[in-house]
JSON list of C-alpha atoms in Angstrom, two decimals:
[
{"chain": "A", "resi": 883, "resn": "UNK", "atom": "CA", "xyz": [-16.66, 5.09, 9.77]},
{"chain": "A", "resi": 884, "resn": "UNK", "atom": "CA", "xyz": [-19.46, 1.90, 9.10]},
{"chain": "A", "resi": 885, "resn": "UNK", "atom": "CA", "xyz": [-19.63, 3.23, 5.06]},
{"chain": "A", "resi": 886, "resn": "UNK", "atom": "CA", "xyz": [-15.65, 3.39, 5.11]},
{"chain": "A", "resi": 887, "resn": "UNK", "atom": "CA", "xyz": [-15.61, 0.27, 6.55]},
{"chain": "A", "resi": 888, "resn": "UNK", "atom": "CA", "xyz": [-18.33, -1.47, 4.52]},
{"chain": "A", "resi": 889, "resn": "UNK", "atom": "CA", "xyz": [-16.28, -0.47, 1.27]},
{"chain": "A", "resi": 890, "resn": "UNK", "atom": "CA", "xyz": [-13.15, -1.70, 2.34]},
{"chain": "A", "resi": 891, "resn": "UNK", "atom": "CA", "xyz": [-14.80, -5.02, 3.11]},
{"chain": "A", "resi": 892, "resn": "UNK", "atom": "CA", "xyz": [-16.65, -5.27, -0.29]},
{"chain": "A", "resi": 893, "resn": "UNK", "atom": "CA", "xyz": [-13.80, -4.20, -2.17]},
{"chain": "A", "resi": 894, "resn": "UNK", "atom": "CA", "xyz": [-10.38, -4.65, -1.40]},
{"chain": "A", "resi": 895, "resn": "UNK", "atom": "CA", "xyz": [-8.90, -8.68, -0.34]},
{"chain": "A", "resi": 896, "resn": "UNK", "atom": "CA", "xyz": [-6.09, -8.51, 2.63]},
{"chain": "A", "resi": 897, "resn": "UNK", "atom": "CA", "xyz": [-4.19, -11.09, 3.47]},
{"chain": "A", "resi": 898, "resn": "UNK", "atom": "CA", "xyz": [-5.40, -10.28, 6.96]},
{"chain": "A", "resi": 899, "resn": "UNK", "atom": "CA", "xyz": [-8.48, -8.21, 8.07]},
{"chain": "A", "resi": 900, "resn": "UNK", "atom": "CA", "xyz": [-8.18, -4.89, 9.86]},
{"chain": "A", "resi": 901, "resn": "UNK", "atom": "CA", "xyz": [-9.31, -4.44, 13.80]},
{"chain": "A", "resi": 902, "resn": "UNK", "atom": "CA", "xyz": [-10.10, -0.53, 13.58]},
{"chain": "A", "resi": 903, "resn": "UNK", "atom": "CA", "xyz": [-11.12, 1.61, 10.65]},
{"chain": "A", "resi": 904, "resn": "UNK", "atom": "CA", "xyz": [-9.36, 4.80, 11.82]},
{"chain": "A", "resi": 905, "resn": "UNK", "atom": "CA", "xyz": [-7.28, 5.47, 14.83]},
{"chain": "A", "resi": 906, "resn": "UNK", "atom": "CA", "xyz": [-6.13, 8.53, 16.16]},
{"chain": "A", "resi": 907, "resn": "UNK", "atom": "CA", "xyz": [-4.42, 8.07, 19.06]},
{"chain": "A", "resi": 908, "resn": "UNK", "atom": "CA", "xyz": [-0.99, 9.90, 17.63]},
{"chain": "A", "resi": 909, "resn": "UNK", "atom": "CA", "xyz": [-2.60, 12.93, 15.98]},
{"chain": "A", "resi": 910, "resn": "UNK", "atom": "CA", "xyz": [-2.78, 14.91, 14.11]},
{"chain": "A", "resi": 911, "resn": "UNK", "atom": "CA", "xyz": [-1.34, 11.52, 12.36]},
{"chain": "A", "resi": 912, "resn": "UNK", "atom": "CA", "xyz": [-4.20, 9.06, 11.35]},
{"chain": "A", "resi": 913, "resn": "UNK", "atom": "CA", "xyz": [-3.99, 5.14, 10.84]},
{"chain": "A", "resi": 914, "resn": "UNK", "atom": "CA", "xyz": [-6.41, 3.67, 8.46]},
{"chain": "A", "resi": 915, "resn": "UNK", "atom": "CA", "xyz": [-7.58, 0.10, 8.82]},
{"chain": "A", "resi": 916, "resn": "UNK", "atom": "CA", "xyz": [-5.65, -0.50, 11.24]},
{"chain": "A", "resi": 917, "resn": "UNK", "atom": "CA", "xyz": [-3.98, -4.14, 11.47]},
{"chain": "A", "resi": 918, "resn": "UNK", "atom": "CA", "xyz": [-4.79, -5.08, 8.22]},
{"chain": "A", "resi": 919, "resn": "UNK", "atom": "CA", "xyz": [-2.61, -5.92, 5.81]},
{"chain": "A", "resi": 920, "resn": "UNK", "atom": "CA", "xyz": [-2.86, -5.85, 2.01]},
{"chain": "A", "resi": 921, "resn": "UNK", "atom": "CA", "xyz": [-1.46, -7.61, -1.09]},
{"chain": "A", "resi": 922, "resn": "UNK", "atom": "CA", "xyz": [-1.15, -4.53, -3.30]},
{"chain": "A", "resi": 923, "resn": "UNK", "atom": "CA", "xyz": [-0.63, -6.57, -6.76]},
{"chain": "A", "resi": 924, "resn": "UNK", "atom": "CA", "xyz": [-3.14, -8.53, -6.14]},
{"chain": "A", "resi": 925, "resn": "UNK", "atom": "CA", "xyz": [-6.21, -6.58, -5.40]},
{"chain": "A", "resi": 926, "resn": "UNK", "atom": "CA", "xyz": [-4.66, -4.26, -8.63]},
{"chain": "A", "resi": 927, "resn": "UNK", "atom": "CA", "xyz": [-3.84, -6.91, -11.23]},
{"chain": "A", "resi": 928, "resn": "UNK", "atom": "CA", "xyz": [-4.74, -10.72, -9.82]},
{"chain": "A", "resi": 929, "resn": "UNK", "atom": "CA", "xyz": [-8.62, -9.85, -9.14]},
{"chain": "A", "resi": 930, "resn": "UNK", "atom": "CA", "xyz": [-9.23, -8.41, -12.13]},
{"chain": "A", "resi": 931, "resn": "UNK", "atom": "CA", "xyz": [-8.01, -11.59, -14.20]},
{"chain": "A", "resi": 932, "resn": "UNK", "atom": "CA", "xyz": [-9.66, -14.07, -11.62]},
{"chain": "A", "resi": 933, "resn": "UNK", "atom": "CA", "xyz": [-12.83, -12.87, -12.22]},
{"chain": "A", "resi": 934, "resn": "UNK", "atom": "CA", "xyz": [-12.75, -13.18, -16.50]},
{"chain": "A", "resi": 935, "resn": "UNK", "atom": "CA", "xyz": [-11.34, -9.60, -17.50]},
{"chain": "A", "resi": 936, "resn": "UNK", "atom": "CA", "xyz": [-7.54, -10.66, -18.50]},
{"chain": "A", "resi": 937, "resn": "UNK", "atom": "CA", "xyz": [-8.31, -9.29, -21.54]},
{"chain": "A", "resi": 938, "resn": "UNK", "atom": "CA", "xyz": [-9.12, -6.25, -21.47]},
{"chain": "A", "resi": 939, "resn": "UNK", "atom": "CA", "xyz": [-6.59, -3.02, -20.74]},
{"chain": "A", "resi": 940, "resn": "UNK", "atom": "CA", "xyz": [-4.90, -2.37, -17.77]},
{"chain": "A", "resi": 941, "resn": "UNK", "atom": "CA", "xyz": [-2.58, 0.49, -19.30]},
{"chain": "A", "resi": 942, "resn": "UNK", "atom": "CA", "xyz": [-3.43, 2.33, -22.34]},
{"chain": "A", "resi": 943, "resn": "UNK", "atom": "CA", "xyz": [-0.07, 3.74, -22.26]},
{"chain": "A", "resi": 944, "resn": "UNK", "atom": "CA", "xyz": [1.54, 0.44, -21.45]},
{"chain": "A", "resi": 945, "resn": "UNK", "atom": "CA", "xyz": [5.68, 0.42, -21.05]},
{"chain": "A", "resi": 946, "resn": "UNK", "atom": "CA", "xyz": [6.24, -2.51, -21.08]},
{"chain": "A", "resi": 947, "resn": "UNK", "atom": "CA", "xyz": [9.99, -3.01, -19.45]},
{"chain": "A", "resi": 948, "resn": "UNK", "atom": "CA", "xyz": [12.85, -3.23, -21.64]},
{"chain": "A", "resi": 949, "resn": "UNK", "atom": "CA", "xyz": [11.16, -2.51, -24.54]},
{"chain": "A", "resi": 950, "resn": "UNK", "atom": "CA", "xyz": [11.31, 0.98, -26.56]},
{"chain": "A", "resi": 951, "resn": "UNK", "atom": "CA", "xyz": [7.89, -0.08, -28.03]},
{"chain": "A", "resi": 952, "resn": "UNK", "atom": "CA", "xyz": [4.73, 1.38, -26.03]},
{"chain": "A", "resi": 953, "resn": "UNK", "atom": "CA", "xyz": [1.28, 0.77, -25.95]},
{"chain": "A", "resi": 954, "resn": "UNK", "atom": "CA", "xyz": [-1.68, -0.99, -24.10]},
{"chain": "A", "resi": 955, "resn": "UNK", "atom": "CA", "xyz": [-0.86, -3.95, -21.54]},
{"chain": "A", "resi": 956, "resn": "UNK", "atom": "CA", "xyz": [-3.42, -5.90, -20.85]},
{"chain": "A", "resi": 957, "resn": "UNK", "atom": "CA", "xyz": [-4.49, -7.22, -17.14]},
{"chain": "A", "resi": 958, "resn": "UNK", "atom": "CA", "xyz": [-3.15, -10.71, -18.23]},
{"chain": "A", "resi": 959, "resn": "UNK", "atom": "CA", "xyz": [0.17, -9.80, -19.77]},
{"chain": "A", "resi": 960, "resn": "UNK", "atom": "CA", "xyz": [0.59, -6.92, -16.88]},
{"chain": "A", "resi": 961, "resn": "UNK", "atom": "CA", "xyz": [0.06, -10.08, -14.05]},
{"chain": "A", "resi": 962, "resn": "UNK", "atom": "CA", "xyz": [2.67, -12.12, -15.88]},
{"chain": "A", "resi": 963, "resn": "UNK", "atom": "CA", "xyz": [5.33, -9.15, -15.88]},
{"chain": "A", "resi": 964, "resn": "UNK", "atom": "CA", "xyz": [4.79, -8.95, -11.98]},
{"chain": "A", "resi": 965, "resn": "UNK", "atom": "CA", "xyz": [5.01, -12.28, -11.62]},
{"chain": "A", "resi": 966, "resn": "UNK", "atom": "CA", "xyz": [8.60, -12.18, -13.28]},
{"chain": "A", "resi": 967, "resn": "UNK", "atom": "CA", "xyz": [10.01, -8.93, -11.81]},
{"chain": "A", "resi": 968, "resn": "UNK", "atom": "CA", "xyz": [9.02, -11.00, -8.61]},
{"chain": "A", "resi": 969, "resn": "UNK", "atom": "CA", "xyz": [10.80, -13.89, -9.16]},
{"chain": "A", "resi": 970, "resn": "UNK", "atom": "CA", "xyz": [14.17, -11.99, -10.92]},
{"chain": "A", "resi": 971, "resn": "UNK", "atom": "CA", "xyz": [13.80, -10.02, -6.84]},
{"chain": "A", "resi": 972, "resn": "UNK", "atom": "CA", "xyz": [13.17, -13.34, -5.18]},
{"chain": "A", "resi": 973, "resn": "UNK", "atom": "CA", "xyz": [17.09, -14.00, -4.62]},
{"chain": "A", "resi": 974, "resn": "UNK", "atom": "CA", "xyz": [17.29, -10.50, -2.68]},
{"chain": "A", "resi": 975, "resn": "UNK", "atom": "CA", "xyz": [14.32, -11.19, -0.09]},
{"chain": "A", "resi": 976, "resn": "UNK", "atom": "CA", "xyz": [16.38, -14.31, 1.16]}
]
């Protein structure tokens, strides 16, 4: 469990740390990382432009919403569509 551990430390950011690496108390159902919590978007979009690589391809395939048009979406561009599908869902969370 210390490797599984160890990578989870190096590479994934949670908004809060985990107590317990596995637990299985209720098998044959597992829990992994138990307690932790993670921002999903951000360790898949936000990290990637924090650390200098907005420009490079996220999505060969891209999609972009609402548009018939497809092709690559870059980190940058793909962190400012979540951004606004968050705020357009905002209203509903309240």
């Amino acid at each position: 469990m210390a490797f599984w551990a160890e990578q989870a430390r190096r590479s994934v950011v949670g908004r809060r740390r985990f107590t317990d690496v596995l637990d299985w108390s209720d098998a044959p159902f597992a829990k992994w990382f138990v307690g932790g919590r993670l921002n999903v978007a951000y360790n898949c979009v936000d990290r990637h432009v924090e650390a200098g690589n907005g420009d490079r391809v996220a999505n060969p395939l891209g999609g972009r919403a609402g548009s018939a048009t497809r092709g690559p979406i870059t980190y940058a561009e793909l962190k400012d569509e979540v951004l606004q599908g968050r705020q357009r869902a905002e209203p509903a969370w309240v």
